[in-house]
C-alpha positions in Angstrom: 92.5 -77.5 122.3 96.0 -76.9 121.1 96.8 -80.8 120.8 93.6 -81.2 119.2 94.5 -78.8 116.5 98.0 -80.0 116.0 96.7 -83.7 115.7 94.4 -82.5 113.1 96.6 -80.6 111.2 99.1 -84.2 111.8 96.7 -86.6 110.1 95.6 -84.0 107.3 99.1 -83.8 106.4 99.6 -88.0 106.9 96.4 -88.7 104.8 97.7 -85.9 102.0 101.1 -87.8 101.5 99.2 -91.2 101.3 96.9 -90.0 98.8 99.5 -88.5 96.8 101.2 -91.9 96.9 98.4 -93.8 95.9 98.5 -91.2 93.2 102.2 -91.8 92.1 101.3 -95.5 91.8 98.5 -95.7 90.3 98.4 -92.9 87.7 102.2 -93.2 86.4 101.1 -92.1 83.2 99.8 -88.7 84.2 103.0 -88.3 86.9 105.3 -89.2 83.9 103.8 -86.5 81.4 104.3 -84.0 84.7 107.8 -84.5 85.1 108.7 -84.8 81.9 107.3 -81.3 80.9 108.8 -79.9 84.0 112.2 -80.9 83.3 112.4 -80.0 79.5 110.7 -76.6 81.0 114.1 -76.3 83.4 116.2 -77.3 80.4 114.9 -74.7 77.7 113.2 -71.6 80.3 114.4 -71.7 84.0 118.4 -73.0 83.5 119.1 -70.4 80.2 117.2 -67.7 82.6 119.0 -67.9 86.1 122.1 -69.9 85.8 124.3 -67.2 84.7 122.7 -64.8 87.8 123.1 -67.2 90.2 127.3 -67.9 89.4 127.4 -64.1 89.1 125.3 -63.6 92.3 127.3 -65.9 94.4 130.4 -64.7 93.3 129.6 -61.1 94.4 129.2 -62.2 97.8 131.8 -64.5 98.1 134.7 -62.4 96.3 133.6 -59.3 98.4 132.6 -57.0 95.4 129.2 -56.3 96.7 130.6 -54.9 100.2 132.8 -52.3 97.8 130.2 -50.7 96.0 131.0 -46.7 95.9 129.7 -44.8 98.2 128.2 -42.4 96.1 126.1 -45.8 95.4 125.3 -46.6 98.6 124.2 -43.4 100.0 120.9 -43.4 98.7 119.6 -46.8 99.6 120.6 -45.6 103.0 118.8 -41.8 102.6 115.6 -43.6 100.9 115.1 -47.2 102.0 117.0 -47.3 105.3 119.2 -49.9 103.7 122.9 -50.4 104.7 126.3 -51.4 103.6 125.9 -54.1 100.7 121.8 -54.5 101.0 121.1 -51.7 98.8 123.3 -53.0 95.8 121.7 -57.0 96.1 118.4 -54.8 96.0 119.1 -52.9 92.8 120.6 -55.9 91.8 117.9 -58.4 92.4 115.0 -56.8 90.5 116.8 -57.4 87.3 118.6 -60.9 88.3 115.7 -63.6 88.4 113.4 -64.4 91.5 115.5 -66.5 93.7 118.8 -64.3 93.6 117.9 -62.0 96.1 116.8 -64.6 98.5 120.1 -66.4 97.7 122.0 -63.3 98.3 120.5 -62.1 101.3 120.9 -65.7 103.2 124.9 -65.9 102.2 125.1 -62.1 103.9 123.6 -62.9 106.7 125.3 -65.9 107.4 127.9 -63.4 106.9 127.1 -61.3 109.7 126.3 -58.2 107.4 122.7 -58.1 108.1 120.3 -59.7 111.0 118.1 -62.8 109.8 114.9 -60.6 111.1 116.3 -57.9 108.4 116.8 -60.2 105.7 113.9 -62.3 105.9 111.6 -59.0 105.4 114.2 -57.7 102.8 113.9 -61.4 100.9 110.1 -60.1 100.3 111.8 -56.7 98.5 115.0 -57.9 96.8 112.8 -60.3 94.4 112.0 -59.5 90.8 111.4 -61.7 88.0 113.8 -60.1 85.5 113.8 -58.9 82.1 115.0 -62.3 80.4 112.5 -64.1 82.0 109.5 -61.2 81.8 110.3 -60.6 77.6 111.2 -64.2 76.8 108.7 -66.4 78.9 105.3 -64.0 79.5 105.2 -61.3 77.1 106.3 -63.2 74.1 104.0 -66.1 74.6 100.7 -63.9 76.0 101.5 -60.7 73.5 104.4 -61.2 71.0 105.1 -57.4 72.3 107.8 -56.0 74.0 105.7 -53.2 75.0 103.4 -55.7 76.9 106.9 -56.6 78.6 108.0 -53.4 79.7 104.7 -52.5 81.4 105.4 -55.7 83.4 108.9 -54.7 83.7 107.8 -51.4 85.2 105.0 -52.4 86.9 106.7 -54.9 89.4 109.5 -52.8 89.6 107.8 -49.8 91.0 105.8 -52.3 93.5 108.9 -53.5 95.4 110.4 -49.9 95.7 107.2 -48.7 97.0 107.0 -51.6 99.7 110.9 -50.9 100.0 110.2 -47.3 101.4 107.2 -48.3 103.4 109.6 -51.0 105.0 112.8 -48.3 105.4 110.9 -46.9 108.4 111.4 -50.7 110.2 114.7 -51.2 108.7 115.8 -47.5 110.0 114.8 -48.6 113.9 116.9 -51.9 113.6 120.7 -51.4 113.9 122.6 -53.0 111.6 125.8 -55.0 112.7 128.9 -53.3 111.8 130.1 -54.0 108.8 133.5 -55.4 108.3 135.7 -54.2 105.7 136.7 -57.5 104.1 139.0 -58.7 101.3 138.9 -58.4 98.0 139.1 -61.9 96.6 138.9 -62.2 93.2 140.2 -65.7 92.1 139.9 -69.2 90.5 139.1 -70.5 93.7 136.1 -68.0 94.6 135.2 -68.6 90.8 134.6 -72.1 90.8 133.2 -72.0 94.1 130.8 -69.5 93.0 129.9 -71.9 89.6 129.7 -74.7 92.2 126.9 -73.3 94.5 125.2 -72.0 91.1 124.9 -75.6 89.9 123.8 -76.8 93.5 120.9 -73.9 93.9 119.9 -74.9 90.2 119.5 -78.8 91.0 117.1 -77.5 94.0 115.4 -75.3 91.9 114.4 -77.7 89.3 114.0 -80.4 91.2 111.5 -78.6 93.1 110.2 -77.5 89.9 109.7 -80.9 89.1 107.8 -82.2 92.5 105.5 -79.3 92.2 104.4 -80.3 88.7 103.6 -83.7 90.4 101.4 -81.8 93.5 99.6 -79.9 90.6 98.6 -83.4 88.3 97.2 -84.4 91.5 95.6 -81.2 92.5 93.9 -81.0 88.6 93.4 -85.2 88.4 91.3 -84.8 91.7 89.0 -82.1 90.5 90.3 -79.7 93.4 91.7 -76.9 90.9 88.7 -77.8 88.3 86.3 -76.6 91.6 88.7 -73.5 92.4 88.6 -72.1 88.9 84.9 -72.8 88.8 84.9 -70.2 92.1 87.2 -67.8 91.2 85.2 -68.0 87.5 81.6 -67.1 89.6 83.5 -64.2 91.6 85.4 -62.5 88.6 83.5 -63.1 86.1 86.0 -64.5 84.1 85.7 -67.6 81.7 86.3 -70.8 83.4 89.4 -71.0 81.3 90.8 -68.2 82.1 90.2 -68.7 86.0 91.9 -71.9 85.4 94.7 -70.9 83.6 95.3 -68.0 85.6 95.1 -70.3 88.8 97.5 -72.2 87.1 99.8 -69.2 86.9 99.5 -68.5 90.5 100.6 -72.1 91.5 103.7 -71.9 89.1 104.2 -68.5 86.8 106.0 -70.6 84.2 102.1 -71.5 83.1 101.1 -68.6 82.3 100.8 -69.6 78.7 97.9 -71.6 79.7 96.2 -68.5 79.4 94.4 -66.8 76.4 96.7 -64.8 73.8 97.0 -61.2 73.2 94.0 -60.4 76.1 95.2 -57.0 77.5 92.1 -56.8 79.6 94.5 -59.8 81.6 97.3 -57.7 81.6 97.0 -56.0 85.2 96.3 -59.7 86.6 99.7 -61.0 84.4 101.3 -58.1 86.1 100.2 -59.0 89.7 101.2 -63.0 88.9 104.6 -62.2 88.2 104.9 -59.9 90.9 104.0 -62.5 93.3 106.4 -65.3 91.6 103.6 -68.2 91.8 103.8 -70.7 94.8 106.6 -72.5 93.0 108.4 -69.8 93.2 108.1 -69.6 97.1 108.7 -72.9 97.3 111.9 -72.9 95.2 113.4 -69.5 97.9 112.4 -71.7 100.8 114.7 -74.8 99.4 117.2 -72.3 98.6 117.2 -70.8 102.3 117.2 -74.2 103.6 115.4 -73.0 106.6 117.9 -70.2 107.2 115.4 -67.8 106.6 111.5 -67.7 107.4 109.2 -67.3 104.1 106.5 -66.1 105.7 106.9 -62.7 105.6 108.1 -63.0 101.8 104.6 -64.4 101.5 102.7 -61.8 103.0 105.3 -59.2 101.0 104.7 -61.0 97.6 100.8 -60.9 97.7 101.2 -57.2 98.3 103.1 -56.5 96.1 100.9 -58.7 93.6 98.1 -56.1 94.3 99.8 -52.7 94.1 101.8 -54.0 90.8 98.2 -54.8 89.0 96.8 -51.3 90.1 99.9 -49.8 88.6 99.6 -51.7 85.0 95.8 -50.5 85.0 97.0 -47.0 85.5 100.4 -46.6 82.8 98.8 -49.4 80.4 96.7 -46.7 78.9 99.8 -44.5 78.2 102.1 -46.9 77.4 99.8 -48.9 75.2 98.7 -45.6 73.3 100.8 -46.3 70.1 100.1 -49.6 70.0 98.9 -51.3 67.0 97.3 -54.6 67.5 96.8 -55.8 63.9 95.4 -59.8 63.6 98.5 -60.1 61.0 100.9 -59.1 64.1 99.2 -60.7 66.6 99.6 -63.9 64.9 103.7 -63.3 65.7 105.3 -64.8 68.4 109.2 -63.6 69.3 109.6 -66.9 71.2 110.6 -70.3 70.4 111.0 -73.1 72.2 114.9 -73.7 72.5 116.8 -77.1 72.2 117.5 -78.5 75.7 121.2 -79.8 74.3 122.8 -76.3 75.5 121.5 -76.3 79.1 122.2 -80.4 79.3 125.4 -79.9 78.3 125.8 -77.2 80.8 124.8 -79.5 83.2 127.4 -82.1 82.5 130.3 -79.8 82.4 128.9 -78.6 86.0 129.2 -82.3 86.8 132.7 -82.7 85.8 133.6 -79.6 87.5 132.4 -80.8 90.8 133.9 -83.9 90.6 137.2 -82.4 88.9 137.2 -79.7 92.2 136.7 -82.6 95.0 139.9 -84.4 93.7 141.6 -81.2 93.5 140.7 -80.7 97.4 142.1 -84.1 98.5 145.0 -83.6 96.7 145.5 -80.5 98.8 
């Protein structure tokens, strides 16, 4: 019975890459549009949003900083959330930095030693956020043109990963954690351009993930597969078929979620819940990033929680928070963002190019 299964679950996987395939070659048009938007989406959202995090991220780790964090700081995340030594600083530090910083974290410190791969893999579902660049600039602004809109998100998601964070302290309290070396401070070129290194490499996964999963999704919509979905999720909601598209859009890859109506506050507690999850891209993006290091499936099962109990919280604050709020057609009509040029981040690539190549001489030299 077990063979059976795992030849099924073989040839559904054989006859999904050839019809994908068949896809790429016969519908180059559609594939072409795909990519294209993903990429100039990397160049003008997902690059301006995480690249800085992920150079300063890395070079926390690598430079020893997060491992010196006062005590006084440390004390809590070990009196509230069980967590030790430098875990409770990549928490606090992760629900402000972009979702896959924690995950990126977590994997160099256990590498490290400083925490067990069980540990970090159920951490990776807690040290996640989508961060306030990325929350005002690519959700609020484009759904709401309102920063208020944005904070409730802000809050919202926040408050979801600190209440799964205490629920999980009483697992992370049983679980010894290794003993934590004192190590170096290093704070030089070196570490530096290392750290900008591994920042450019995590990027390149990132969007080139980005850009396959735009391809699965043209073939998911060409196919009629997310068409019937929508239609489903429309019958069991109630929602428009639209909006059951768009926000199944969303859940696939969060970046869409301007495929969904404007200034509909009614959506607001399923916005919430959407970026609290992080999308499937998202997922897919950590597990790239990971490189099998660490498991996803308890991030998974983290994520969708967390998805539910941030969507109850917006339902419950958004009447408070929303109370002085003036939703007048001439300001709803106002959008705070733009789309920005692509030159910046394309030249940010290239210097990252030169830099790699400049730093490889530079080792052989040596």
């Amino acid at each position: 019975m077990k063979k059976i299964r795992e030849n099924t679950l073989l040839l559904i996987k054989i006859s999904a890459a050839v019809l994908v395939t068949v896809f790429c070659l016969t519908e180059t048009d559609m594939v072409k549009t795909a990519v294209y938007d993903s990429v100039m989406k990397c160049l003008t959202v997902v690059i301006p949003s995480l690249y800085g995090m992920m150079i300063l991220s890395g070079f926390l780790v690598k430079s020893g900083i997060i491992g010196r964090f006062p005590r006084i700081l440390t004390k809590p995340g070990k009196a509230i959330f069980g967590m030790d030594g430098s875990i409770f600083p990549i928490f606090l530090f992760s629900l402000f930095a972009g979702y896959p910083v924690g995950a990126k974290m977590l994997s160099a410190e256990a590498e490290q030693g400083h925490v067990s791969r069980h540990d970090a893999e159920l951490l990776s579902g807690v040290c996640f956020g989508a961060g306030p660049a990325f929350i005002f600039g690519c959700i609020s602004s484009q759904l709401y043109g309102s920063h208020t809109a944005g904070r409730i998100i802000l809050v919202s998601t926040i408050a979801a990963n600190l209440l799964i964070a205490l629920v999980l302290s009483f697992r992370l309290r049983r679980n010894a954690a290794p003993p934590l070396k004192k190590e170096k401070l290093n704070i030089s070129a070196d570490v530096l351009t290392e750290s900008i290194l591994s920042g450019g490499r995590s990027m390149a996964d990132i969007c080139i993930m980005i850009a396959a999963f735009s391809v699965l999704t043209a073939f998911l919509s060409s196919t009629g597969v997310l068409g019937y979905v929508a239609e489903l999720i429309s019958t069991l909601s109630g929602f428009s078929s639209e909006t059951a598209e768009g926000l199944l859009y969303a859940f696939l890859d969060v970046t869409a979620v301007n495929k969904l109506p404007e200034n509909n506050y009614k959506l607001l507690p399923a916005v919430c819940g959407l970026a609290s999850f992080g999308g499937v891209c998202v997922i897919m993006q950590i597990a790239a990033l990971a490189s099998g290091k660490l498991s996803v499936r308890p991030l998974i099962f983290l994520r969708l929680t967390a998805a539910v109990i941030s969507g109850f919280i917006c339902r419950l604050i958004m009447p408070f928070m929303l109370s002085d709020e003036t939703v007048a057609a001439s300001e709803l009509s106002f959008s705070l963002h733009q789309a920005d040029s692509p030159v910046p981040s394309f030249l940010l690539i290239i210097m990252t190019v030169i830099l790699f190549g400049e730093y490889e001489k530079l080792g052989k030299n040596e």
